[in-house]
Amino acid sequence: MAYRSFSHFIEQLERTGELIRIAEPVATELEITELADRQMKSPGGGKALLFEKPTIEGRVSRFPLAINAMGSERRMARAIGVESVDEIAHQMQLILKAKPPTSFREGWALMGQGFDLLHARPRRVPDGPCKEIIHRFGNEGSLSLRDLPVLHCWPGDGGRFITLPHVYTRDPDTGERNVGMYRMQVFDGRTTGMHWQVHKVGARHGKRYYERNERMPVAVCLGGDPAYTFAATAPLPDGLDEVLFAGFVRKRSVELVRCETCDIEVPADVDFVLEGYVQPGELREEGPFGDHTGYYTAIDPYPVFHLTALTCRKGAIYPATIVGIPPMEDFYIGRASVRIFLPIFKMNFPEIVDMALPAEGVFHNLVFVSIRKQYPYQAYKVMHGLWGMGQMMFSKYIVVVDADCDVHNTSEVLFRLCANTDPQRDSTFIKNPSDSLDHAPSRPNIGSHMGFDATKKLPGEGYDRVWPDLVKMDEGVQIKMAAVARKLGL
Ligand SMILES: Cc1cc2nc3c(=O)[nH]c(=O)nc-3n(C[C@H](O)[C@H](O)[C@H](O)COP(=O)(O)O)c2cc1C
Ligand SMILES: [Mn+2]
């Protein structure tokens, strides 16, 4: 099911008891973070919160603020219109199975055909609700970024940050669109930072504009169908359009309108559009920011976004999230991506049974993969494959276990890791790009990664003893005693 607007989604959350409405004024400076963090840290991710009167330096904002709207398994699934994220994963698998592709790219191309079948290609429309109110800069009384209830999230933050932006850019050579979620520090009413990290597609587009010495049109959307928000975070291969992906996920074509002051198309039904540009070469210090890693990321130079117009719909709701010590809302967003893209990983590595990125690892720090192992060193083949695939390149520790281990049970994986490895024989170090946010490597953006083969060792792997069996009860006895236990009230 597709949502007509972000507020439509919020209404649905409220109707199903997934949202708490807060009528009293609460400060965008630290206070909203504290209340949201309590929800995010409570079992299963707590509730979504709708602050009707967020305050900005003591003034009540003219826009309400919603936070933690995708911060549970159920809300994340509802955000993309399903009861369980696995429904989308299943559809993905059906598309991939229609005609077995032979490469990652071909798999995506095939998905593109699937989009067609599902009428998910975007449609151009002349106008839309996102333009109900238009503020061009320079006009008297126009809205500015200072009117949005942008959070100052943590005490050590360098300022206010827009935390759920969908950043639309275009490849100047091919015209291909990209949408990524890159946080934006508000410097003043009409300029922000643009935190696209060096490995991200926005940064690649920016570099091309810089080389061509051309001003780069950029549009930033907030709100709308939460499928757009999800698509902006999804680790799609460079060149695969997030708008197509959003259309596929929500099973409805995304309607696009052209911006008023820049040559970019955006979904017609988002809550806010920040239109503007990045002047390649212009950098400004951004940060610090209490980040996904649970630590503050340092001040660093990043491009600057200049606003030329701000448009919004009537009744717009400002969407926000906070990041910090896990688990946070982003865990559920990332987890949905892993579920949905698992069929693609399996297509490339048919031995993969399941994969999990536990919350403690904050996305890429820790990856658990279970495989059906057939030949020696297969675990290493899988690790190296993953390290070569898109944003999986950042995976700091990969632990490979056998198919009968539940990768979603961290304690079971740690048990296998400890029991089944000889540390020197069963580990490998590699060099790879590191996540820009990772403060541990000696230099930014590069580092070492480590893989553990915690699978049962095969004869060809230098192990010439007899591998023991796991201690397990006989199934017949289990069934019989389960009945006895019930009778005895055990
Ligand atoms: C809440 C949230 C905030 C994020 N902030 C940033 C950010 O500031 N910079 C960045 O490069 N990636 C950030 N990401 C990750 C990117 O959105 C993600 O890697 C995405 O796949 C990038 O898209 P792209 O491959 O089209 O560049 C964030 C993700 C989430 C969920
Ligand atoms: Mn992308």
Short mmCIF file of N, CA and C in Angstrom, two decimals, residues 88-230:
data_model
loop_
_atom_site.label_atom_id
_atom_site.label_comp_id
_atom_site.label_asym_id
_atom_site.label_seq_id
_atom_site.Cartn_x
_atom_site.Cartn_y
_atom_site.Cartn_z
N ILE A 88 8.46 -8.29 0.73
CA ILE A 88 9.18 -7.61 -0.36
C ILE A 88 10.37 -8.47 -0.80
N ALA A 89 11.05 -9.08 0.19
CA ALA A 89 12.18 -9.95 -0.14
C ALA A 89 11.71 -11.08 -1.04
N HIS A 90 10.53 -11.60 -0.76
CA HIS A 90 9.98 -12.69 -1.56
C HIS A 90 9.69 -12.23 -2.99
N GLN A 91 9.11 -11.02 -3.11
CA GLN A 91 8.84 -10.49 -4.46
C GLN A 91 10.14 -10.31 -5.24
N MET A 92 11.14 -9.85 -4.52
CA MET A 92 12.45 -9.66 -5.14
C MET A 92 12.96 -11.00 -5.69
N GLN A 93 12.79 -12.01 -4.88
CA GLN A 93 13.26 -13.33 -5.27
C GLN A 93 12.50 -13.83 -6.51
N LEU A 94 11.19 -13.58 -6.55
CA LEU A 94 10.39 -14.02 -7.71
C LEU A 94 10.89 -13.35 -8.98
N ILE A 95 11.17 -12.05 -8.87
CA ILE A 95 11.64 -11.32 -10.04
C ILE A 95 12.98 -11.89 -10.50
N LEU A 96 13.86 -12.16 -9.54
CA LEU A 96 15.19 -12.67 -9.89
C LEU A 96 15.11 -14.06 -10.48
N LYS A 97 14.13 -14.83 -10.03
CA LYS A 97 14.02 -16.21 -10.49
C LYS A 97 13.36 -16.31 -11.86
N ALA A 98 12.68 -15.22 -12.28
CA ALA A 98 11.93 -15.27 -13.54
C ALA A 98 12.84 -15.74 -14.68
N LYS A 99 14.06 -15.21 -14.71
CA LYS A 99 15.02 -15.63 -15.71
C LYS A 99 16.38 -15.47 -15.04
N PRO A 100 17.03 -16.60 -14.76
CA PRO A 100 18.21 -16.49 -13.91
C PRO A 100 19.26 -15.55 -14.49
N PRO A 101 19.56 -14.47 -13.80
CA PRO A 101 20.58 -13.57 -14.28
C PRO A 101 21.97 -14.14 -13.98
N THR A 102 22.97 -13.68 -14.68
CA THR A 102 24.30 -14.24 -14.47
C THR A 102 25.23 -13.27 -13.77
N SER A 103 24.78 -12.06 -13.52
CA SER A 103 25.64 -11.14 -12.79
C SER A 103 24.78 -10.23 -11.95
N PHE A 104 25.44 -9.54 -11.05
CA PHE A 104 24.78 -8.60 -10.16
C PHE A 104 24.03 -7.54 -10.97
N ARG A 105 24.72 -6.98 -11.97
CA ARG A 105 24.13 -5.92 -12.80
C ARG A 105 22.90 -6.43 -13.55
N GLU A 106 23.06 -7.64 -14.09
CA GLU A 106 21.95 -8.21 -14.85
C GLU A 106 20.74 -8.43 -13.94
N GLY A 107 21.06 -8.81 -12.70
CA GLY A 107 19.98 -9.00 -11.71
C GLY A 107 19.20 -7.72 -11.53
N TRP A 108 19.94 -6.61 -11.44
CA TRP A 108 19.25 -5.33 -11.27
C TRP A 108 18.48 -4.94 -12.51
N ALA A 109 19.08 -5.23 -13.67
CA ALA A 109 18.40 -4.89 -14.92
C ALA A 109 17.07 -5.65 -14.97
N LEU A 110 17.12 -6.88 -14.56
CA LEU A 110 15.91 -7.71 -14.55
C LEU A 110 14.87 -7.12 -13.62
N MET A 111 15.38 -6.64 -12.48
CA MET A 111 14.45 -6.03 -11.54
C MET A 111 13.78 -4.84 -12.17
N GLY A 112 14.54 -4.13 -13.02
CA GLY A 112 13.98 -2.99 -13.73
C GLY A 112 12.78 -3.41 -14.56
N GLN A 113 12.91 -4.59 -15.20
CA GLN A 113 11.77 -5.10 -15.99
C GLN A 113 10.61 -5.43 -15.06
N GLY A 114 10.96 -5.96 -13.90
CA GLY A 114 9.93 -6.25 -12.91
C GLY A 114 9.19 -4.99 -12.52
N PHE A 115 9.95 -3.89 -12.40
CA PHE A 115 9.31 -2.62 -12.05
C PHE A 115 8.26 -2.27 -13.09
N ASP A 116 8.68 -2.47 -14.37
CA ASP A 116 7.75 -2.16 -15.45
C ASP A 116 6.45 -2.92 -15.28
N LEU A 117 6.59 -4.22 -15.05
CA LEU A 117 5.42 -5.07 -14.90
C LEU A 117 4.52 -4.54 -13.80
N LEU A 118 5.13 -4.05 -12.78
CA LEU A 118 4.35 -3.60 -11.63
C LEU A 118 3.95 -2.12 -11.76
N HIS A 119 4.10 -1.58 -12.95
CA HIS A 119 3.74 -0.18 -13.20
C HIS A 119 4.44 0.75 -12.22
N ALA A 120 5.68 0.44 -11.93
CA ALA A 120 6.35 1.23 -10.90
C ALA A 120 7.22 2.34 -11.47
N ARG A 121 7.28 2.47 -12.78
CA ARG A 121 8.10 3.56 -13.32
C ARG A 121 7.48 4.90 -12.93
N PRO A 122 8.34 5.88 -12.62
CA PRO A 122 7.77 7.18 -12.22
C PRO A 122 6.99 7.84 -13.36
N ARG A 123 6.07 8.70 -12.96
CA ARG A 123 5.27 9.45 -13.93
C ARG A 123 5.52 10.93 -13.70
N ARG A 124 5.58 11.68 -14.79
CA ARG A 124 5.75 13.12 -14.62
C ARG A 124 4.39 13.78 -14.48
N VAL A 125 4.25 14.68 -13.54
CA VAL A 125 3.00 15.43 -13.37
C VAL A 125 3.34 16.91 -13.31
N PRO A 126 2.39 17.76 -13.70
CA PRO A 126 2.71 19.20 -13.79
C PRO A 126 2.81 19.89 -12.43
N ASP A 127 2.12 19.36 -11.43
CA ASP A 127 2.06 20.07 -10.15
C ASP A 127 1.81 19.05 -9.05
N GLY A 128 1.96 19.45 -7.81
CA GLY A 128 1.70 18.51 -6.74
C GLY A 128 1.61 19.20 -5.41
N PRO A 129 1.15 18.47 -4.39
CA PRO A 129 0.97 19.06 -3.06
C PRO A 129 2.25 19.64 -2.47
N CYS A 130 3.42 19.13 -2.88
CA CYS A 130 4.66 19.66 -2.29
C CYS A 130 4.87 21.12 -2.65
N LYS A 131 4.05 21.63 -3.58
CA LYS A 131 4.19 23.04 -3.97
C LYS A 131 3.01 23.88 -3.50
N GLU A 132 2.26 23.38 -2.54
CA GLU A 132 1.12 24.16 -2.07
C GLU A 132 1.58 25.51 -1.52
N ILE A 133 2.74 25.50 -0.88
CA ILE A 133 3.29 26.75 -0.37
C ILE A 133 4.71 26.88 -0.94
N ILE A 134 4.98 27.99 -1.61
CA ILE A 134 6.29 28.17 -2.25
C ILE A 134 6.98 29.40 -1.68
N HIS A 135 8.19 29.22 -1.20
CA HIS A 135 8.98 30.36 -0.72
C HIS A 135 10.25 30.44 -1.54
N ARG A 136 10.36 31.49 -2.32
CA ARG A 136 11.60 31.70 -3.06
C ARG A 136 12.47 32.63 -2.24
N PHE A 137 13.75 32.43 -2.27
CA PHE A 137 14.59 33.29 -1.45
C PHE A 137 14.72 34.67 -2.02
N GLY A 138 14.81 35.59 -1.12
CA GLY A 138 14.86 36.98 -1.56
C GLY A 138 13.49 37.63 -1.39
N ASN A 139 12.43 36.83 -1.34
CA ASN A 139 11.09 37.41 -1.18
C ASN A 139 10.85 37.73 0.29
N GLU A 140 10.12 38.81 0.49
CA GLU A 140 9.77 39.27 1.83
C GLU A 140 9.06 38.15 2.60
N GLY A 141 9.46 37.96 3.83
CA GLY A 141 8.73 37.05 4.73
C GLY A 141 8.83 35.58 4.36
N SER A 142 9.79 35.23 3.52
CA SER A 142 9.84 33.83 3.12
C SER A 142 10.35 32.95 4.27
N LEU A 143 9.88 31.71 4.24
CA LEU A 143 10.30 30.73 5.24
C LEU A 143 11.80 30.49 5.09
N SER A 144 12.44 30.16 6.18
CA SER A 144 13.85 29.79 6.07
C SER A 144 14.06 28.49 6.85
N LEU A 145 15.26 27.97 6.75
CA LEU A 145 15.55 26.73 7.47
C LEU A 145 15.39 26.90 8.96
N ARG A 146 15.47 28.15 9.42
CA ARG A 146 15.30 28.40 10.86
C ARG A 146 13.86 28.17 11.31
N ASP A 147 12.94 28.09 10.36
CA ASP A 147 11.54 27.85 10.72
C ASP A 147 11.22 26.37 10.84
N LEU A 148 12.14 25.51 10.40
CA LEU A 148 11.91 24.06 10.53
C LEU A 148 12.42 23.61 11.90
N PRO A 149 11.70 22.66 12.52
CA PRO A 149 12.13 22.21 13.86
C PRO A 149 13.30 21.23 13.78
N VAL A 150 14.41 21.71 13.23
CA VAL A 150 15.58 20.86 13.02
C VAL A 150 16.25 20.60 14.38
N LEU A 151 16.59 19.35 14.62
CA LEU A 151 17.09 18.98 15.95
C LEU A 151 18.55 19.36 16.17
N HIS A 152 18.81 19.86 17.37
CA HIS A 152 20.18 19.85 17.90
C HIS A 152 20.18 18.58 18.75
N CYS A 153 20.80 17.51 18.21
CA CYS A 153 20.55 16.18 18.79
C CYS A 153 21.28 15.93 20.10
N TRP A 154 22.60 16.12 20.13
CA TRP A 154 23.40 15.75 21.30
C TRP A 154 24.21 16.94 21.78
N PRO A 155 24.59 16.92 23.07
CA PRO A 155 25.25 18.11 23.65
C PRO A 155 26.51 18.54 22.89
N GLY A 156 27.29 17.57 22.37
CA GLY A 156 28.55 17.95 21.71
C GLY A 156 28.39 18.23 20.22
N ASP A 157 27.18 18.22 19.71
CA ASP A 157 26.97 18.48 18.28
C ASP A 157 27.35 19.92 17.92
N GLY A 158 27.82 20.07 16.70
CA GLY A 158 28.23 21.40 16.22
C GLY A 158 27.06 22.30 15.87
N GLY A 159 25.85 21.81 15.98
CA GLY A 159 24.69 22.64 15.65
C GLY A 159 23.48 21.78 15.40
N ARG A 160 22.57 22.28 14.54
CA ARG A 160 21.36 21.53 14.19
C ARG A 160 21.62 20.73 12.92
N PHE A 161 21.06 19.54 12.86
CA PHE A 161 21.24 18.68 11.70
C PHE A 161 19.90 18.16 11.20
N ILE A 162 19.69 18.27 9.89
CA ILE A 162 18.55 17.62 9.25
C ILE A 162 18.95 16.15 9.12
N THR A 163 18.16 15.26 9.73
CA THR A 163 18.64 13.87 9.87
C THR A 163 17.95 12.88 8.94
N LEU A 164 16.84 13.26 8.28
CA LEU A 164 16.19 12.31 7.36
C LEU A 164 15.98 12.90 5.97
N PRO A 165 17.01 13.55 5.41
CA PRO A 165 16.81 14.17 4.09
C PRO A 165 16.99 13.15 2.95
N HIS A 166 16.20 13.32 1.89
CA HIS A 166 16.41 12.52 0.67
C HIS A 166 17.08 13.47 -0.31
N VAL A 167 18.32 13.23 -0.62
CA VAL A 167 19.09 14.17 -1.44
C VAL A 167 19.10 13.70 -2.90
N TYR A 168 18.49 14.52 -3.77
CA TYR A 168 18.36 14.19 -5.20
C TYR A 168 19.47 14.88 -5.98
N THR A 169 20.24 14.08 -6.72
CA THR A 169 21.28 14.65 -7.59
C THR A 169 21.24 13.93 -8.93
N ARG A 170 22.00 14.44 -9.90
CA ARG A 170 22.04 13.84 -11.22
C ARG A 170 23.47 13.71 -11.69
N ASP A 171 23.75 12.62 -12.37
CA ASP A 171 25.06 12.43 -12.98
C ASP A 171 25.12 13.36 -14.20
N PRO A 172 26.06 14.31 -14.23
CA PRO A 172 26.03 15.27 -15.35
C PRO A 172 26.35 14.61 -16.69
N ASP A 173 27.00 13.44 -16.67
CA ASP A 173 27.35 12.79 -17.93
C ASP A 173 26.19 11.98 -18.49
N THR A 174 25.52 11.23 -17.63
CA THR A 174 24.50 10.30 -18.12
C THR A 174 23.08 10.79 -17.84
N GLY A 175 22.94 11.76 -16.93
CA GLY A 175 21.62 12.22 -16.54
C GLY A 175 20.96 11.31 -15.51
N GLU A 176 21.66 10.23 -15.13
CA GLU A 176 21.07 9.30 -14.16
C GLU A 176 20.84 9.97 -12.81
N ARG A 177 19.69 9.63 -12.23
CA ARG A 177 19.33 10.22 -10.95
C ARG A 177 19.92 9.41 -9.80
N ASN A 178 20.18 10.07 -8.68
CA ASN A 178 20.49 9.34 -7.45
C ASN A 178 19.77 10.00 -6.28
N VAL A 179 19.35 9.18 -5.34
CA VAL A 179 18.78 9.70 -4.10
C VAL A 179 19.52 9.03 -2.95
N GLY A 180 20.12 9.83 -2.10
CA GLY A 180 20.83 9.28 -0.94
C GLY A 180 20.45 10.05 0.30
N MET A 181 20.61 9.42 1.45
CA MET A 181 20.35 10.14 2.70
C MET A 181 21.70 10.60 3.25
N TYR A 182 21.92 11.90 3.21
CA TYR A 182 23.16 12.47 3.72
C TYR A 182 22.77 13.62 4.64
N ARG A 183 23.18 13.54 5.89
CA ARG A 183 22.76 14.55 6.87
C ARG A 183 23.22 15.95 6.48
N MET A 184 22.48 16.93 6.97
CA MET A 184 22.78 18.32 6.59
C MET A 184 22.81 19.21 7.83
N GLN A 185 23.96 19.78 8.11
CA GLN A 185 24.06 20.71 9.24
C GLN A 185 23.58 22.08 8.79
N VAL A 186 22.65 22.64 9.56
CA VAL A 186 22.11 23.95 9.21
C VAL A 186 23.09 25.03 9.67
N PHE A 187 23.64 25.76 8.70
CA PHE A 187 24.59 26.83 9.05
C PHE A 187 23.85 28.15 9.30
N ASP A 188 22.85 28.42 8.47
CA ASP A 188 22.00 29.60 8.67
C ASP A 188 20.70 29.34 7.93
N GLY A 189 19.89 30.38 7.75
CA GLY A 189 18.56 30.20 7.17
C GLY A 189 18.55 29.60 5.78
N ARG A 190 19.67 29.72 5.08
CA ARG A 190 19.66 29.22 3.70
C ARG A 190 20.91 28.47 3.26
N THR A 191 21.77 28.10 4.18
CA THR A 191 22.89 27.23 3.79
C THR A 191 23.06 26.10 4.81
N THR A 192 23.49 24.97 4.29
CA THR A 192 23.72 23.79 5.13
C THR A 192 24.98 23.08 4.65
N GLY A 193 25.45 22.14 5.47
CA GLY A 193 26.48 21.23 5.01
C GLY A 193 25.84 20.14 4.18
N MET A 194 26.61 19.42 3.43
CA MET A 194 26.11 18.29 2.64
C MET A 194 27.07 17.13 2.87
N HIS A 195 26.65 16.24 3.77
CA HIS A 195 27.58 15.24 4.29
C HIS A 195 27.61 13.97 3.43
N TRP A 196 27.78 14.10 2.12
CA TRP A 196 27.93 12.87 1.35
C TRP A 196 29.36 12.40 1.48
N GLN A 197 29.52 11.19 1.99
CA GLN A 197 30.86 10.68 2.22
C GLN A 197 31.47 10.26 0.89
N VAL A 198 32.79 10.16 0.89
CA VAL A 198 33.56 9.98 -0.34
C VAL A 198 33.12 8.77 -1.17
N HIS A 199 32.57 7.73 -0.50
CA HIS A 199 32.20 6.52 -1.25
C HIS A 199 30.78 6.58 -1.81
N LYS A 200 30.05 7.64 -1.50
CA LYS A 200 28.64 7.66 -1.86
C LYS A 200 28.41 8.30 -3.23
N VAL A 201 27.26 7.99 -3.79
CA VAL A 201 27.00 8.39 -5.18
C VAL A 201 26.88 9.92 -5.31
N GLY A 202 26.29 10.58 -4.32
CA GLY A 202 26.20 12.04 -4.35
C GLY A 202 27.59 12.66 -4.49
N ALA A 203 28.57 12.09 -3.76
CA ALA A 203 29.94 12.61 -3.83
C ALA A 203 30.53 12.39 -5.21
N ARG A 204 30.21 11.24 -5.82
CA ARG A 204 30.73 10.97 -7.17
C ARG A 204 30.14 11.97 -8.17
N HIS A 205 28.83 12.21 -8.05
CA HIS A 205 28.22 13.20 -8.94
C HIS A 205 28.89 14.57 -8.74
N GLY A 206 29.07 14.95 -7.46
CA GLY A 206 29.67 16.25 -7.13
C GLY A 206 31.04 16.40 -7.78
N LYS A 207 31.81 15.33 -7.76
CA LYS A 207 33.17 15.36 -8.31
C LYS A 207 33.11 15.65 -9.82
N ARG A 208 32.13 15.06 -10.50
CA ARG A 208 32.02 15.29 -11.94
C ARG A 208 31.65 16.75 -12.24
N TYR A 209 30.76 17.32 -11.43
CA TYR A 209 30.42 18.75 -11.64
C TYR A 209 31.66 19.60 -11.41
N TYR A 210 32.44 19.22 -10.39
CA TYR A 210 33.65 19.96 -10.06
C TYR A 210 34.62 19.92 -11.25
N GLU A 211 34.78 18.71 -11.83
CA GLU A 211 35.69 18.57 -12.97
C GLU A 211 35.20 19.36 -14.18
N ARG A 212 33.89 19.48 -14.29
CA ARG A 212 33.33 20.24 -15.42
C ARG A 212 33.21 21.73 -15.09
N ASN A 213 33.53 22.06 -13.81
CA ASN A 213 33.39 23.42 -13.31
C ASN A 213 31.97 23.97 -13.52
N GLU A 214 30.99 23.15 -13.13
CA GLU A 214 29.59 23.56 -13.26
C GLU A 214 28.93 23.51 -11.90
N ARG A 215 28.01 24.41 -11.71
CA ARG A 215 27.19 24.42 -10.49
C ARG A 215 26.29 23.17 -10.50
N MET A 216 26.13 22.55 -9.35
CA MET A 216 25.42 21.27 -9.28
C MET A 216 24.02 21.47 -8.71
N PRO A 217 22.98 21.20 -9.51
CA PRO A 217 21.64 21.32 -8.94
C PRO A 217 21.36 20.19 -7.95
N VAL A 218 20.78 20.54 -6.83
CA VAL A 218 20.48 19.54 -5.79
C VAL A 218 19.11 19.88 -5.21
N ALA A 219 18.29 18.86 -4.99
CA ALA A 219 17.03 19.07 -4.29
C ALA A 219 16.96 18.08 -3.14
N VAL A 220 16.42 18.55 -2.04
CA VAL A 220 16.33 17.70 -0.84
C VAL A 220 14.88 17.60 -0.43
N CYS A 221 14.39 16.37 -0.31
CA CYS A 221 13.00 16.17 0.11
C CYS A 221 12.95 15.67 1.53
N LEU A 222 11.87 16.04 2.20
CA LEU A 222 11.61 15.54 3.55
C LEU A 222 10.18 15.03 3.56
N GLY A 223 9.99 13.84 4.10
CA GLY A 223 8.63 13.31 4.25
C GLY A 223 8.09 12.69 2.98
N GLY A 224 6.77 12.75 2.84
CA GLY A 224 6.13 12.00 1.76
C GLY A 224 5.98 10.55 2.20
N ASP A 225 5.67 9.69 1.24
CA ASP A 225 5.55 8.26 1.53
C ASP A 225 6.86 7.78 2.16
N PRO A 226 6.81 7.10 3.30
CA PRO A 226 8.07 6.66 3.93
C PRO A 226 8.87 5.70 3.05
N ALA A 227 8.25 5.16 2.00
CA ALA A 227 9.01 4.34 1.04
C ALA A 227 10.12 5.16 0.41
N TYR A 228 9.92 6.47 0.27
CA TYR A 228 10.97 7.32 -0.32
C TYR A 228 12.16 7.41 0.64
N THR A 229 11.82 7.54 1.93
CA THR A 229 12.87 7.66 2.94
C THR A 229 13.69 6.38 2.96
N PHE A 230 12.98 5.26 2.93
CA PHE A 230 13.67 3.97 2.94
C PHE A 230 14.58 3.84 1.71
#
